[in-house]
XYZ file of C-alpha atoms in Angstrom:
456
model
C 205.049 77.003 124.023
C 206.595 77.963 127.240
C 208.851 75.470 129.135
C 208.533 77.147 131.970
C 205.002 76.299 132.313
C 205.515 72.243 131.836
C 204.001 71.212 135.818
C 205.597 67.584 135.997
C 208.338 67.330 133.864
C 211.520 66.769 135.558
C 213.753 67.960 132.403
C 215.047 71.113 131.548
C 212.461 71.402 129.356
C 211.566 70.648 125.354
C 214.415 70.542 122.882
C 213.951 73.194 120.056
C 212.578 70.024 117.633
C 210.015 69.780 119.840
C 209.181 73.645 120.774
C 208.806 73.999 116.989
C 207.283 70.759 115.789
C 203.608 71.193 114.816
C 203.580 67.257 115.493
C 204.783 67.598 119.316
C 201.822 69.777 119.768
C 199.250 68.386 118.074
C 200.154 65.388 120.377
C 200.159 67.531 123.463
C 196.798 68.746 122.503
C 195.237 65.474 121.978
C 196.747 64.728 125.147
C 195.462 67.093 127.779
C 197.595 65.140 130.919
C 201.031 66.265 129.170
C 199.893 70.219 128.518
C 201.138 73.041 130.409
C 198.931 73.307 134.138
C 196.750 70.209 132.646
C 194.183 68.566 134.791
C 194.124 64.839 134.745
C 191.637 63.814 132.310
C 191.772 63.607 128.236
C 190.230 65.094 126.255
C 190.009 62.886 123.887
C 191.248 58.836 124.156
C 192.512 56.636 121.408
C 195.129 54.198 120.827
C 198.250 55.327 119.647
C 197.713 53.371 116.481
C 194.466 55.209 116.130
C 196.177 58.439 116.826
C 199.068 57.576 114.150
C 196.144 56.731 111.565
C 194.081 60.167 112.286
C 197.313 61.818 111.621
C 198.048 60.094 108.019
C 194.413 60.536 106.983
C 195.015 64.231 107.358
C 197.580 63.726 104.523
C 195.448 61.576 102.307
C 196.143 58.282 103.674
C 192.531 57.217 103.480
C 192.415 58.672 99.981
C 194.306 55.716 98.455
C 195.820 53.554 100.981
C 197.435 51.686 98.148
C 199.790 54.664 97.815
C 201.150 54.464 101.597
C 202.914 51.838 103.599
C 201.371 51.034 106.688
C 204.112 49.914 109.341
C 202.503 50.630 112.046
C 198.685 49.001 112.478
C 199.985 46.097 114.664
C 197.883 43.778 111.666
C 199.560 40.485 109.863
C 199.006 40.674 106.052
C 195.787 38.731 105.237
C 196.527 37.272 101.898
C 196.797 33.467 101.272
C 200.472 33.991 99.783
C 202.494 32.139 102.429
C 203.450 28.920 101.425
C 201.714 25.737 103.491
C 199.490 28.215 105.130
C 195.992 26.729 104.949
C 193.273 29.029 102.528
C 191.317 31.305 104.802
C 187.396 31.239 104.130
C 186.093 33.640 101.550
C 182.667 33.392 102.489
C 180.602 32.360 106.008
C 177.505 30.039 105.607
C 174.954 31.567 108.343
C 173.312 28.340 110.204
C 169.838 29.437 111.653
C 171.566 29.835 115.163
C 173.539 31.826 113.560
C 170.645 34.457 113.092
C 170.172 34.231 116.710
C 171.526 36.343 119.836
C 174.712 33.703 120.815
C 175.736 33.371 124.649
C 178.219 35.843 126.220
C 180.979 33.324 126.855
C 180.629 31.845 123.127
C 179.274 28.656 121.332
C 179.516 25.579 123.322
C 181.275 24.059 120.101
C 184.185 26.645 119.357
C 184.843 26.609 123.051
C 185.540 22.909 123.437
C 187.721 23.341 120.220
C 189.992 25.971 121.947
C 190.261 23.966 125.001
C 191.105 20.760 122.835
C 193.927 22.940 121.161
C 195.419 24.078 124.464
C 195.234 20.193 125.823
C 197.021 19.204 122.847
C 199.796 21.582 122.259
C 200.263 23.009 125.648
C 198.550 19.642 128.303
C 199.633 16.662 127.333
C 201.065 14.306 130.154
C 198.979 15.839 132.611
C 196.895 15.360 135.003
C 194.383 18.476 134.751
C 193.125 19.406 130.962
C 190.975 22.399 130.075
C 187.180 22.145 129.403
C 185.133 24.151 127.196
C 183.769 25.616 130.467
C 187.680 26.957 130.989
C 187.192 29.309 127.771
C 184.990 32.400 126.871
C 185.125 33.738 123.362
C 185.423 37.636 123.403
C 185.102 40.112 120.333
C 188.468 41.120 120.377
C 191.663 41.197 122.172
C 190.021 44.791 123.975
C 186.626 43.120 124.549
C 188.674 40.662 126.581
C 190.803 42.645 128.540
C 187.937 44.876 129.198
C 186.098 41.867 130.637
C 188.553 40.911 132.872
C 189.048 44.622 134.016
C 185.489 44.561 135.146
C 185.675 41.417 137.187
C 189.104 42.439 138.944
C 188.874 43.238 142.590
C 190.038 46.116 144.517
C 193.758 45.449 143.647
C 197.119 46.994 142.898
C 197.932 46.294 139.218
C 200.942 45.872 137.815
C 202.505 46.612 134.214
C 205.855 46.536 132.604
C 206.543 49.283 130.285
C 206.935 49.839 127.430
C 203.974 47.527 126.410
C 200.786 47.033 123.915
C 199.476 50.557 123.883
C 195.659 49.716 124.234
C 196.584 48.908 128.107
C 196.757 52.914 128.540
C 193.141 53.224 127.947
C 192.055 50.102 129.758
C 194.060 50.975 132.666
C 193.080 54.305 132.846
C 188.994 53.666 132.793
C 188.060 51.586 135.640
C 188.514 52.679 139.246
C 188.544 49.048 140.687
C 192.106 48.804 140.843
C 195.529 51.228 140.470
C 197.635 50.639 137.786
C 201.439 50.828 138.847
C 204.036 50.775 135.909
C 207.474 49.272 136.219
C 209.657 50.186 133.856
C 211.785 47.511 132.219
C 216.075 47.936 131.351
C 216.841 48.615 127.863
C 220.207 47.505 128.133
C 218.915 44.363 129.612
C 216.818 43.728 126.222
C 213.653 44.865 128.134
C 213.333 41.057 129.700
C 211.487 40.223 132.450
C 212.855 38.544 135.368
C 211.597 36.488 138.068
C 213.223 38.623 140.787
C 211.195 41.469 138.815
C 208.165 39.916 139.131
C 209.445 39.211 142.616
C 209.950 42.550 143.944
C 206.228 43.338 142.557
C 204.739 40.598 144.379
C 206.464 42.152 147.517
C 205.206 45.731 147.095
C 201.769 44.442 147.639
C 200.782 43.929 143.469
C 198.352 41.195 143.311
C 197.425 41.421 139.578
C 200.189 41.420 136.953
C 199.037 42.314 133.287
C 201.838 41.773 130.420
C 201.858 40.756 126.787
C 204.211 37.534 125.612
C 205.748 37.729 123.545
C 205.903 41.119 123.990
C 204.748 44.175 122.127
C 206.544 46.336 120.680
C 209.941 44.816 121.575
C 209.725 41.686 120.223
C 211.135 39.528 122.843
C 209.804 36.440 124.385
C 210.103 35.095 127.940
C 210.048 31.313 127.385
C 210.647 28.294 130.053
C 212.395 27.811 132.307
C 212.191 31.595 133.299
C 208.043 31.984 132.521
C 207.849 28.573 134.738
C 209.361 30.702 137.805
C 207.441 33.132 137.291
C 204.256 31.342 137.606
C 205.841 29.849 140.524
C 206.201 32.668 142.071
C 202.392 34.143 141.127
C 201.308 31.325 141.737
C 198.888 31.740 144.999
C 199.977 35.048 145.382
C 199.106 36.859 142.389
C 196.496 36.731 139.218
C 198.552 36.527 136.018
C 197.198 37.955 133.098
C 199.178 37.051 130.076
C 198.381 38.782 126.394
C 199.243 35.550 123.973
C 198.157 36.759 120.511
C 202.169 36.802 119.653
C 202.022 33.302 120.575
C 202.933 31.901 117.232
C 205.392 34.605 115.761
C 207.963 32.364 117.922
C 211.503 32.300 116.384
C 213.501 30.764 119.481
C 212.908 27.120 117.836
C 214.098 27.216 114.337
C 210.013 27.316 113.430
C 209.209 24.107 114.222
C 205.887 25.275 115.240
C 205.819 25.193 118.723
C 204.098 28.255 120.369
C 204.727 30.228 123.137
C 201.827 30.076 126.150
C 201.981 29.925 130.079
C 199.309 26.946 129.548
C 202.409 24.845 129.648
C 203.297 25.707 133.449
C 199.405 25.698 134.913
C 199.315 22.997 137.756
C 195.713 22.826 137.974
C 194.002 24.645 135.379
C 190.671 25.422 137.901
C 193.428 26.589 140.636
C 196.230 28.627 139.056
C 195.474 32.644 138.318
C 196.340 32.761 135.156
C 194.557 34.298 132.508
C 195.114 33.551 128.803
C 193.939 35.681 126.088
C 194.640 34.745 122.369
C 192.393 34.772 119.207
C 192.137 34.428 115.547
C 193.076 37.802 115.206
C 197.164 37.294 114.597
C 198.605 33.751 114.308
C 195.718 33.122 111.915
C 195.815 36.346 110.189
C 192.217 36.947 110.601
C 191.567 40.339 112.612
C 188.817 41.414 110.562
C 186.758 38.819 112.207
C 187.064 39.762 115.709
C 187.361 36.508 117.733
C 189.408 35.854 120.297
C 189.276 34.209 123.925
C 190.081 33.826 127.551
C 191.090 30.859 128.931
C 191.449 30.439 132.540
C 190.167 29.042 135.619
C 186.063 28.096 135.312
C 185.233 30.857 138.043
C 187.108 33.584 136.415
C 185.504 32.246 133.311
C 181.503 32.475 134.359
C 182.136 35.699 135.329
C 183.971 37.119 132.457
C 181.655 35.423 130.226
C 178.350 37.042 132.088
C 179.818 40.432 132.362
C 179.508 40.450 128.295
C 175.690 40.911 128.414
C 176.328 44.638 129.854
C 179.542 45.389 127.843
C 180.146 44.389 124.512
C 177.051 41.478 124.182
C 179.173 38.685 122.324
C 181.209 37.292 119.439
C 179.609 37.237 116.523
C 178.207 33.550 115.831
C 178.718 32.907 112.228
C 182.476 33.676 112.298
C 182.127 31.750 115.768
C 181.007 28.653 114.170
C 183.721 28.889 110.804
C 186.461 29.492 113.465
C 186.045 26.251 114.601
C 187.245 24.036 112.031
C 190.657 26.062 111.799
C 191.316 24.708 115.576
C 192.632 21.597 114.460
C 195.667 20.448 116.790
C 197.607 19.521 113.732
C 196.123 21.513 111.201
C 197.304 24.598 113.623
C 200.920 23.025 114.350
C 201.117 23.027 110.347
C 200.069 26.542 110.320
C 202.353 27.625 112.736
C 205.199 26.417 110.619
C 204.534 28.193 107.626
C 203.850 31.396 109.870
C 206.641 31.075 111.371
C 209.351 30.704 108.585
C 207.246 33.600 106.786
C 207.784 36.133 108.896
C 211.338 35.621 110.087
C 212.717 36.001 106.598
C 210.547 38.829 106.808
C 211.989 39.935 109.589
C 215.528 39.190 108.666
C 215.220 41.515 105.206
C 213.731 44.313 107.265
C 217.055 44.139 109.553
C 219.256 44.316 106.890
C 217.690 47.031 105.174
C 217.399 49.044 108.508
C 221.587 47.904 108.952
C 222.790 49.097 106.062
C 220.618 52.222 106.125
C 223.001 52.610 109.439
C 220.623 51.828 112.084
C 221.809 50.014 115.222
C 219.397 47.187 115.874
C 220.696 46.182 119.973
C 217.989 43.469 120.763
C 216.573 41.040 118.065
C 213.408 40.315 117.806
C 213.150 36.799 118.300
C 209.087 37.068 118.309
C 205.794 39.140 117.226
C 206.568 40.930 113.984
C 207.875 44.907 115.492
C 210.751 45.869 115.663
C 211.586 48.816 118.472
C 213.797 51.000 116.788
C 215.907 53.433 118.111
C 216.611 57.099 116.432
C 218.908 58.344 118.903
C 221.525 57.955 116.590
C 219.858 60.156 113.907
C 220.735 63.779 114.041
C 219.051 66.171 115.865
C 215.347 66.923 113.995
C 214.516 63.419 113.360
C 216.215 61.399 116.439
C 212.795 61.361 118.455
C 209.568 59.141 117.410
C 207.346 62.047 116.558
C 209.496 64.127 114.465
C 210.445 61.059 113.042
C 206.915 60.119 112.312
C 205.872 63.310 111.032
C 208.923 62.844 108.114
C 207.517 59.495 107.263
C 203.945 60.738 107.105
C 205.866 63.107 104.108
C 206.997 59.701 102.203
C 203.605 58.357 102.825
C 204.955 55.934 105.560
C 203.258 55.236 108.747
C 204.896 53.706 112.128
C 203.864 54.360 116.005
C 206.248 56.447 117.845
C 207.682 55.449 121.185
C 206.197 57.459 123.699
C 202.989 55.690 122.910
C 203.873 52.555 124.476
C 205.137 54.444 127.664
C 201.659 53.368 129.502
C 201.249 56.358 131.674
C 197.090 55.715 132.332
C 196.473 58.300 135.996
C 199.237 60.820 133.939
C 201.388 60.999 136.660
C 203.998 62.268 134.656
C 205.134 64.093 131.434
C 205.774 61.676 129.043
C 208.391 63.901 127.199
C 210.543 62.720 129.969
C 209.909 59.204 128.791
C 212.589 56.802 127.869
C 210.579 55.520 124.474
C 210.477 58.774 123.680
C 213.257 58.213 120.901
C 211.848 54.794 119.109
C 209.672 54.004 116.985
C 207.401 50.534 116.754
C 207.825 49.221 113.130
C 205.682 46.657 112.282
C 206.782 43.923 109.319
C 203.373 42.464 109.673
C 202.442 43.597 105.972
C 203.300 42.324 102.883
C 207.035 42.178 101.614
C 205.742 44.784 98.704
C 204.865 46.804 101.265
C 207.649 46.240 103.119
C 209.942 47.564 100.539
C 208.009 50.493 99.920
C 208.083 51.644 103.679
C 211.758 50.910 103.896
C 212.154 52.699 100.525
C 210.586 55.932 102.413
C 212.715 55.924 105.474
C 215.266 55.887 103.546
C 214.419 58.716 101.399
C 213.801 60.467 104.798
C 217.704 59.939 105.813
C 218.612 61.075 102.184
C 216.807 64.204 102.253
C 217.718 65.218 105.687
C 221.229 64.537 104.819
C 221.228 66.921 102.467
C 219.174 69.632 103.519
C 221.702 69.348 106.817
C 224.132 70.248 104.051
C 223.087 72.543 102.195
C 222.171 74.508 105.603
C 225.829 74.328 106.707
């Protein structure tokens, strides 16, 4: 490939890893807004877990998945191993409503349970308490945001970057609003700041999408800062805040306590703020596709009728099981267990990536990724793809960087992108299969070691 024929990139051009990795341009070819003279639309859209997945299949992952380590599907592990975790349902009684077309927004039942569960963890002492009529159950995390794209109005949107990767899509699909990025400081741990959300309020953004805790750095914004920053939306801007890392919350020793802007809302029928959660990752269940919006009762007729022309509901059965699991103190409980789980999790995948000589700057101190940097790694496996396409050799999967460098109109190469040398590891899988992936990368730093060697 010629670098003289990259159109946007500001660069010098590709390294040689790149010019002669088959995985660069594979990527460029799924990717037709990063090619050489390429118009503006993809050919073809997916996820960069999707993506990631297509690739391993092509060397056998769907064979035997047993074989492979899977670090990078952004999924918790399933099983009912963790200790005071309650037993997940093995099978769904179907009532006869069940068998029936359900409303848009949800069943009147599951939706006063989610409200109660906000009220109780994230209400009490005040004045204004969510309803059931402040909640619409969605099929998914995407369902949801794709709702609430279609009832946005002609707005400027904004986004911090790097971020969940399934915004790229989303933000690239409707035309009712423009999408403006914002890059976040990696030397400042990626945070978010009030002035941040400050100086996007005063560039004329009226809708701010972000994920908290946030994917794929791992990092939290937690009172008093996300209390300013509601302030400062408040009136001014719609907040829409991606909670399903609510409960992978280390910043409290795991006492339970979860992470939500519910805490801050004034009046819960006035404030702009969005909340979307679900079963799908604090309770381990994303097989069953339920999740929600909670917000203000306007926002919430609307998102809930738009359903009937977009994705036609949630199914009811695992509606009607979900309920039970809502619990206030059942949850709290569960939340516990989750919590103390996955940060000795966390802290055995940090060791292992420390002593395998990886510099690990900011912590996770939520989700379950960690955003790993390669730039120390020599040259060959220092970038996210080239490092992926070594781990698809070891039967290891993670996401590389540049995915999560939400670029939606393709306004710019993304080999010019900072996230171009990470990688998203996830340690939501089991500790066996934890070992295993760690056990490839580091037969990937072996190997290269010594075919660098044996070269020189």
């Amino acid at each position: 490939m010629s670098s003289a024929g990259r159109k946007f990139s500001v660069s010098k051009g590709p390294s040689a890893s790149e010019l002669n990795s088959k995985i660069h341009r594979q990527f460029r070819n799924a990717h037709e807004g990063h090619r050489p003279h390429a118009g503006l639309d993809p050919s073809r859209a997916s996820t960069g877990v999707v993506w990631c997945t297509e690739r391993a299949t092509e060397h056998g992952f769907q064979d035997d998945p047993t074989q492979w380590a899977n670090l990078g599907q952004g999924a918790p592990e399933v099983d009912d191993d963790i200790e005071g975790s309650f037993e997940r349902p093995k099978t769904i009684e179907v009532s006869m409503a069940g068998r029936e077309y359900g409303p848009t927004a949800g069943i009147k039942p599951l939706r006063a349970a989610i409200a109660n569960l906000y009220n109780a963890h994230h209400r009490q002492g005040k004045d204004s308490k969510y309803t059931w009529e402040n909640v619409a159950v969605v099929p998914g995390g995407r369902a949801g945001l794709i709702r609430i794209a279609a009832v946005l109005n002609n707005a400027y949107l904004g986004f911090f970057i790097p971020d969940y990767t399934a915004y790229n899509e989303m933000l690239g699909l409707f035309r009712n609003f423009a999408a403006i990025p914002s890059p976040l400081s990696e030397a400042d741990g990626y945070h978010i700041h009030p002035e941040k959300i400050s100086e996007e309020i005063a560039r004329g953004t009226s809708v701010i999408l972000t994920s908290n805790p946030r994917n794929p750095t791992g990092q939290v914004v937690k009172n008093p800062e996300l209390a300013q920053i509601q302030d400062l939306c408040r009136d001014r801007a719609t907040l829409i805040m991606d909670e399903f890392y609510g409960g992978y919350n280390y910043t409290s020793n795991c006492d339970g306590t979860t992470v939500s802007a519910a805490e801050n809302i004034v009046d819960v029928d006035e404030d702009d703020v969005l909340l979307i959660d679900g079963l799908t990752k604090r309770f381990r269940l994303p097989g069953w596709r339920v999740a929600w919006i909670v917000g203000p009762k306007e926002f919430i007729k609307a998102i809930g009728s738009c359903g009937s022309y977009l994705d036609g509901g949630t199914n009811v059965p695992f509606q009607e099981a979900a309920i039970p699991m809502l619990e206030p103190t059942k949850v709290l409980n569960e939340m516990k267990a989750l919590q103390t789980h996955f940060r000795n999790k966390r802290d055995y995948v940090l060791g292992r990536l420390n002593d395998l000589g990886f510099k690990i700057r900011n912590i996770p101190d939520s989700t379950f990724y960690i955003w790993l940097d390669l730039s120390g790694l020599p040259a060959g496996i220092n970038d996210g793809l080239n490092f992926f396409q070594k781990c698809l050799e070891q039967k290891v999967i993670v996401v590389p960087g540049i995915f999560f460098d939400l670029n939606p109109a393709k306004r710019r190469d993304l080999f010019d992108s900072p996230c171009h040398h990470f990688i998203r590891l996830s340690y939501g899988p089991t500790m066996e299969t934890l070992k295993k992936g760690l056990d490839g990368i580091e037969r990937i730093l072996k190997n290269y070691e010594a075919t660098y060697e044996k070269e020189t």
